[in-house]
CSV table of C-alpha atoms in Angstrom, one decimal:
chain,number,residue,atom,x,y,z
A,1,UNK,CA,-64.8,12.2,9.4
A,2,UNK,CA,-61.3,11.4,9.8
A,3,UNK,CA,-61.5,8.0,8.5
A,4,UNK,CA,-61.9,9.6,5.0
A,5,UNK,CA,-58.5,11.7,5.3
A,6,UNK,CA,-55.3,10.7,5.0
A,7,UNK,CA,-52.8,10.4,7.6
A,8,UNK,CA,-51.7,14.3,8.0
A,9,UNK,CA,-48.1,14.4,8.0
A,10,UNK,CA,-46.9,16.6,10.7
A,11,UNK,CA,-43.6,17.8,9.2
A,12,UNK,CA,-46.2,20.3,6.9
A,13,UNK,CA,-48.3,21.0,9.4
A,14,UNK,CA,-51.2,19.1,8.1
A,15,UNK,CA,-54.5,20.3,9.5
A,16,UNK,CA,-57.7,19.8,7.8
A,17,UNK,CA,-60.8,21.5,8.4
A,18,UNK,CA,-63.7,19.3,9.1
A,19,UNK,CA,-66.6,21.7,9.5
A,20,UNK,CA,-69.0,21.9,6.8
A,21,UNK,CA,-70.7,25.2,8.7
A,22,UNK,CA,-67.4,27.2,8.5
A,23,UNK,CA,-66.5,26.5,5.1
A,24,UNK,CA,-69.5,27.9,3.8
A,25,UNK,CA,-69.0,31.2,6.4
A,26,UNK,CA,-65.4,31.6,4.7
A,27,UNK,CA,-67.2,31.6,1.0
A,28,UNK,CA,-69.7,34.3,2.2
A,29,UNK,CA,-66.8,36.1,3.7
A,30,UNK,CA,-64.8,36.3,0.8
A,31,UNK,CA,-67.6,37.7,-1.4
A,32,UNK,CA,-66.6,35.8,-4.4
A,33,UNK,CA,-67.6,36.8,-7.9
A,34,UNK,CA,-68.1,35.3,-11.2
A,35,UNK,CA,-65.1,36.8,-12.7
A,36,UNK,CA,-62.9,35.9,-10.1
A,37,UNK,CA,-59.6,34.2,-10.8
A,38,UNK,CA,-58.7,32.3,-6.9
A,39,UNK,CA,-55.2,30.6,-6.4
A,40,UNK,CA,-55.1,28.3,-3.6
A,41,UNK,CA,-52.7,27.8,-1.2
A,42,UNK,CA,-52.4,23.6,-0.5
A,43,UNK,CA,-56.3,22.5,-1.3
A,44,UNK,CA,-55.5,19.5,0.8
A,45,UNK,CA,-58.7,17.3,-0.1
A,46,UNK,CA,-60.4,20.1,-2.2
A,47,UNK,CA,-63.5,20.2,0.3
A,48,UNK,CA,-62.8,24.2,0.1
A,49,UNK,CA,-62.0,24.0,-3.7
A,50,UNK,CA,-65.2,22.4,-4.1
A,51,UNK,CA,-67.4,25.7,-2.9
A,52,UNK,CA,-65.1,27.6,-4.7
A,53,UNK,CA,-65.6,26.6,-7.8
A,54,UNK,CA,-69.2,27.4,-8.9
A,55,UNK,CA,-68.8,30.6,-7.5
A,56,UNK,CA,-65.9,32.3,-9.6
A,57,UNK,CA,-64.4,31.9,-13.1
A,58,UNK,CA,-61.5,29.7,-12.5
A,59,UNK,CA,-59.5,28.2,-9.5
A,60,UNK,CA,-55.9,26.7,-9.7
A,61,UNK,CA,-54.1,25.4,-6.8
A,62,UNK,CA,-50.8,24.6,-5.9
A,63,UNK,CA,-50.2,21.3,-3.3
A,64,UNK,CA,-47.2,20.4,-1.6
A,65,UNK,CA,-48.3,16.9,-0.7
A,66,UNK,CA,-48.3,14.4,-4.1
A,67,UNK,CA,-50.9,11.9,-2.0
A,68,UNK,CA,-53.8,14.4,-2.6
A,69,UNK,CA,-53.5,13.7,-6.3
A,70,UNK,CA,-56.0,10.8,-5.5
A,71,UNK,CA,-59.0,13.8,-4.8
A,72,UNK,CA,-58.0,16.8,-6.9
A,73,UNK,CA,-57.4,14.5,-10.0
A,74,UNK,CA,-61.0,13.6,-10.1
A,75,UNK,CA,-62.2,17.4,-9.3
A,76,UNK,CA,-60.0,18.4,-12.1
A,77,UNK,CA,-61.9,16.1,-14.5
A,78,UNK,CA,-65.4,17.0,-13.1
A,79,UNK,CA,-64.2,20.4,-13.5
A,80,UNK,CA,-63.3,22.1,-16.6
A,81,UNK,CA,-61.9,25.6,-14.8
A,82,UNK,CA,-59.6,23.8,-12.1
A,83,UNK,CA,-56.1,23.0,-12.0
A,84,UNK,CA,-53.5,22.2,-9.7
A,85,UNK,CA,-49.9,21.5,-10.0
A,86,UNK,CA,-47.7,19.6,-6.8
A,87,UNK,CA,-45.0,21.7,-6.0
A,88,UNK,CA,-44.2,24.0,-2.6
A,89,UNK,CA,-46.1,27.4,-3.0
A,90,UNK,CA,-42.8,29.1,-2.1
A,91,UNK,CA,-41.1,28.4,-5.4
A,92,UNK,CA,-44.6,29.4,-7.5
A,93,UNK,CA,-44.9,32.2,-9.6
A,94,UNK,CA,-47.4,33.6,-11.5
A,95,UNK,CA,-46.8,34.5,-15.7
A,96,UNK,CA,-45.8,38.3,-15.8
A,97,UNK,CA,-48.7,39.1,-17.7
A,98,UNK,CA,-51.2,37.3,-15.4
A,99,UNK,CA,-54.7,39.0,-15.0
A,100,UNK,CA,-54.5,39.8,-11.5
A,101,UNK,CA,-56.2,37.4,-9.1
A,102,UNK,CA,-57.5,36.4,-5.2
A,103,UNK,CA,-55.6,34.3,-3.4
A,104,UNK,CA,-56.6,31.6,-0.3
A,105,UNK,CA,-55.3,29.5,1.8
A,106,UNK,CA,-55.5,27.2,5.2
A,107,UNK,CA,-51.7,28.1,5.9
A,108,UNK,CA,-49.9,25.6,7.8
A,109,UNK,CA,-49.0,27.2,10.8
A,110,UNK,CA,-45.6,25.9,10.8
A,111,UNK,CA,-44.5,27.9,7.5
A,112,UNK,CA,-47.0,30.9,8.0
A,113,UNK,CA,-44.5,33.7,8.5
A,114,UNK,CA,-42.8,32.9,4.8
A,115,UNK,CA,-46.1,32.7,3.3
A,116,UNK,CA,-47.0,35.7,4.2
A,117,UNK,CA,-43.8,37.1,3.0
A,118,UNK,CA,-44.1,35.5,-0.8
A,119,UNK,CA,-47.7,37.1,-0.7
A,120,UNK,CA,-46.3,40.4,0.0
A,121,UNK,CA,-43.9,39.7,-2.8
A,122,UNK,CA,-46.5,38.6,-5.0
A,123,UNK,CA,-48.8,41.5,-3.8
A,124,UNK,CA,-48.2,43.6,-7.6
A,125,UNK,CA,-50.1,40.6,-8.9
A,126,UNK,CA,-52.9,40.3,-6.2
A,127,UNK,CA,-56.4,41.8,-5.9
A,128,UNK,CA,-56.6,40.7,-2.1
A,129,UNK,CA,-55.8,37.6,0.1
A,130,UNK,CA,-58.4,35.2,2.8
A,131,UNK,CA,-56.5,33.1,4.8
A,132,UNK,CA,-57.0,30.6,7.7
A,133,UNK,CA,-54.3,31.4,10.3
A,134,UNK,CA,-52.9,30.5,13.9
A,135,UNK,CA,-54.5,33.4,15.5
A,136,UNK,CA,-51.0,34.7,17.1
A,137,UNK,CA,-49.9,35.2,13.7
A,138,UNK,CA,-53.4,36.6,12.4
A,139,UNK,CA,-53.0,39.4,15.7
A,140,UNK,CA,-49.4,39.9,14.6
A,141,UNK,CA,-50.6,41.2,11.3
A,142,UNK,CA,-53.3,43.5,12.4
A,143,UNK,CA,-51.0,44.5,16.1
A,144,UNK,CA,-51.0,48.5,17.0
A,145,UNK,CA,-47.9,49.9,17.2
A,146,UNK,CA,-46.3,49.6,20.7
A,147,UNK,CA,-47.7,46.0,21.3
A,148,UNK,CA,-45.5,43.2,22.2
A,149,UNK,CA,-47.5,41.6,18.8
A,150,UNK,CA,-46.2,44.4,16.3
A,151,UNK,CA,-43.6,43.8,14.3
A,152,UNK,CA,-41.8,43.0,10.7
A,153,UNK,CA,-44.7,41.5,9.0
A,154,UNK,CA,-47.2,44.0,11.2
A,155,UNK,CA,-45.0,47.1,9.1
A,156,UNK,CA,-45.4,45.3,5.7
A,157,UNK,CA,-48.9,44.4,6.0
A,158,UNK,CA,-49.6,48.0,6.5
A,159,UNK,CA,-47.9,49.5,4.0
A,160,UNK,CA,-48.0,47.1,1.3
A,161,UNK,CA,-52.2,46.6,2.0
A,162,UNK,CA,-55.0,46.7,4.3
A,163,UNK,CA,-55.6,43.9,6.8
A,164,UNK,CA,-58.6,42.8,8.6
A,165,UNK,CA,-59.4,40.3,11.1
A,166,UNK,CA,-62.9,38.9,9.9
A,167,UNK,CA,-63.4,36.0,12.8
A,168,UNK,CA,-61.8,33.4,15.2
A,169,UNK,CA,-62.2,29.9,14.3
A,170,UNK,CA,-62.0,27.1,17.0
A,171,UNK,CA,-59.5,24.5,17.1
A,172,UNK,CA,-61.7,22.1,17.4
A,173,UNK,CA,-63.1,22.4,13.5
A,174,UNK,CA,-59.7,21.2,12.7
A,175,UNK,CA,-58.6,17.7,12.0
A,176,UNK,CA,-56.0,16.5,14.0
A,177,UNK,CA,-57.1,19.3,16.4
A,178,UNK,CA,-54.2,22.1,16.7
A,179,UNK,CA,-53.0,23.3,20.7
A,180,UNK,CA,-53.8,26.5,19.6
A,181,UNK,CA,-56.9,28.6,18.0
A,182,UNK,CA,-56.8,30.4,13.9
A,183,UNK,CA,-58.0,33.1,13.0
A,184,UNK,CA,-59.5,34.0,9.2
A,185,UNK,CA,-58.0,37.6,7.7
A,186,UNK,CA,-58.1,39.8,4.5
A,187,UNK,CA,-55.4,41.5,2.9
A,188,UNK,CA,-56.3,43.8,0.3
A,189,UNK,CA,-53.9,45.2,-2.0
A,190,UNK,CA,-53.8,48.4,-4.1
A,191,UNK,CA,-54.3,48.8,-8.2
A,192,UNK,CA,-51.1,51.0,-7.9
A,193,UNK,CA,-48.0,49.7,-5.4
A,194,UNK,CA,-46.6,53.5,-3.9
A,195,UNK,CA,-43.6,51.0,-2.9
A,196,UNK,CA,-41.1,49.1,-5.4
A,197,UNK,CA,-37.5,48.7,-6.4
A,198,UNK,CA,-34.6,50.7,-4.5
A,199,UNK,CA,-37.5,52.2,-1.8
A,200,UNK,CA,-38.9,48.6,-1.4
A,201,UNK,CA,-35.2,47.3,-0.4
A,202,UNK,CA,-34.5,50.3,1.4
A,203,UNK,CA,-37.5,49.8,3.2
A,204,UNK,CA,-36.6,46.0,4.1
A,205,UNK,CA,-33.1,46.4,5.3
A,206,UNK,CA,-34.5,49.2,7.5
A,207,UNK,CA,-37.3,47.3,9.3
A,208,UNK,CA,-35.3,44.2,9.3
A,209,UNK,CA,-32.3,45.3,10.9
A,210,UNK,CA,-34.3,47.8,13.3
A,211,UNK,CA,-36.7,44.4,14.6
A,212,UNK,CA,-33.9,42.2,14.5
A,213,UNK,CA,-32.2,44.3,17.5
A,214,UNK,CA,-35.9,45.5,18.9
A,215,UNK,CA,-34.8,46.4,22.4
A,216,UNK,CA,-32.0,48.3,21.1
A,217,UNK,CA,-32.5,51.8,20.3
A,218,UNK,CA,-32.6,52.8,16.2
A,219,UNK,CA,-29.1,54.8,17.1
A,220,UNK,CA,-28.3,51.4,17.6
A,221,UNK,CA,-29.8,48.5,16.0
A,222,UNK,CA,-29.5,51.0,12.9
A,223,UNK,CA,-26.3,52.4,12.4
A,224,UNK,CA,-25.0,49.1,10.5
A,225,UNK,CA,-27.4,49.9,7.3
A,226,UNK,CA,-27.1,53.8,7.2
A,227,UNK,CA,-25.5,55.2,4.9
A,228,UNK,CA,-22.2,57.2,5.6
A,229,UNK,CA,-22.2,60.4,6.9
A,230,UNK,CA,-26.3,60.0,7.4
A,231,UNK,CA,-27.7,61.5,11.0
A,232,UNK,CA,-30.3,60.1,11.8
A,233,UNK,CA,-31.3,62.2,14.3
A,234,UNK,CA,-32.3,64.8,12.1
A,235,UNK,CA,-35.3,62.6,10.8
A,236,UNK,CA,-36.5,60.8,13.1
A,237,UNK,CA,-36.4,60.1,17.3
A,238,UNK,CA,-33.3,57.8,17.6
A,239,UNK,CA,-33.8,56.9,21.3
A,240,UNK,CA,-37.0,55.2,19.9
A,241,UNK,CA,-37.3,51.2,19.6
A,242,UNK,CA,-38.4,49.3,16.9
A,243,UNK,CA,-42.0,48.9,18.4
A,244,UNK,CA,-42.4,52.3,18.7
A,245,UNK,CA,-41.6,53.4,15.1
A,246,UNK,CA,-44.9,53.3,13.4
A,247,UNK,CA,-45.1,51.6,9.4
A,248,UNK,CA,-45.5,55.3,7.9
A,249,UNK,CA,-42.4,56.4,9.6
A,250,UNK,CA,-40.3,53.7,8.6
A,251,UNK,CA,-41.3,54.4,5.0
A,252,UNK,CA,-40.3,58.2,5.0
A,253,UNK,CA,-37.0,57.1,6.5
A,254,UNK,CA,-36.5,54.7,3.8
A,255,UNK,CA,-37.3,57.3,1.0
A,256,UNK,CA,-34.8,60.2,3.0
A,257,UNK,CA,-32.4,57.1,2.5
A,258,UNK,CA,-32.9,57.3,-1.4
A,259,UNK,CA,-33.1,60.7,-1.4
A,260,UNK,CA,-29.4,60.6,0.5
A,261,UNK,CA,-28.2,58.4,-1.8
A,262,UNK,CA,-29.3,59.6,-5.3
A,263,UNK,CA,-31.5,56.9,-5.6
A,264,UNK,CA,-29.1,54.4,-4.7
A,265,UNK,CA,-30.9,53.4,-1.4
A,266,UNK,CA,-29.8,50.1,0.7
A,267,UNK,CA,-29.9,48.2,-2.3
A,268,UNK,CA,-28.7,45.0,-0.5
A,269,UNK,CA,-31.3,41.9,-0.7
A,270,UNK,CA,-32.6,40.8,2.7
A,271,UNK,CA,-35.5,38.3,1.5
């Protein structure tokens, strides 16, 4: 099998899956329709594209590596509703008036956390996500509060959709085999985002600068962002930790912020 790949470049984290079983499990999984509109995250080869395609309305995919031009070319031209452009996922972004679509991906694990984050970004766009993850990342999405797992991405995944663990895939479907297991997830996202603008950056600077200092107590690893003159005592625990501060309470003391601010919030980007 791996005579017919190309050399995977390590630097990208390059790890092809070579188990024909498994790819059809993650089409069933995914319950794909006829008028579904996928985005895929690095098609490598296309040997995922390729069940994709018959099954939904249209597929375009975004590559990193320029070499893989020599199979998606030809799938393009057997295929009238696939496209693909090279370029780094990272810096994509959808038309503002795009129908709203499902995206996929084998995420490289290297470059995993910041994928996740531009999906979350993306997430007003999205009807839900399937992707093929190193498992520790897969658990740090779904983590309970408290956990030595739970954390930034555990919070947005929670509030900004619904995540699910669907299955744990071997290392050993993967070519060149990883040192470590994946793991295959769903985010779903809502119609309607509850979270956006001033609340949404409120809400960042909050759960960034409370994980960033997670053994220190919110008093703490807090009292840089607040507001002036803002207690908060008087809204939440402040001899908590970051781990124990679950996504729903971290919300409310981001919209108390706004509220305390006439709207203003903690405006300050921290993508």
């Amino acid at each position: 099998m791996s005579a017919n790949l190309p050399r995977p470049f390590k630097k990208w984290g390059q790890n092809f899956l070579v188990d024909p079983p498994l790819r059809e499990k993650i089409m069933r999984e995914m319950k794909l329709t006829p008028d579904d509109l996928v985005v895929e995250v690095g098609p490598g080869t296309g040997v995922l594209t390729e069940l994709l395609l018959p099954a939904v309305r249209r597929v375009h995919a975004v590559e990193l590596d320029q070499r893989m031009s020599e199979y998606l070319d030809p799938l393009a031209a057997q295929h009238s509703t696939f496209t693909w452009e090279q370029g780094d996922f990272l810096d994509w972004a959808p038309e503002n008036d795009a129908p709203r679509f499902r995206l996929f991906g084998n995420l490289p694990f290297y470059i995993s956390s910041p994928l996740i984050l531009k999906t979350f970004a993306l997430r007003g766009h999205l009807i839900d996500a399937h992707f093929l993850l190193q498992k520790e990342m897969a658990r740090r999405l779904a983590a309970e509060v408290g956990t030595k797992s739970y954390g930034i991405l555990t919070v947005y995944a929670r509030l900004f959709g619904r995540v699910k663990y669907l299955f744990d895939i071997s290392r050993n479907v993967f070519y060149p085999k990883p040192e470590v297991d994946s793991g295959f997830i769903s985010i779903t996202f809502p119609e309607v985002d509850r979270i956006s603008g001033n609340l949404e950056l409120t809400l960042r600077a909050v759960v960034r600068s409370a994980f960033q200092h997670r053994r220190k107590t919110l008093h703490n690893s807090l009292g840089a962002v607040l507001p002036d003159s803002f207690v908060l005592g008087k809204w939440l625990d402040e001899t908590l930790r970051a781990d124990a501060v679950t996504p729903e309470q971290y919300l409310e003391l981001a919209r108390t912020i706004v509220d305390f601010t006439s709207g203003m919030g903690l405006t300050k980007p921290v993508y």
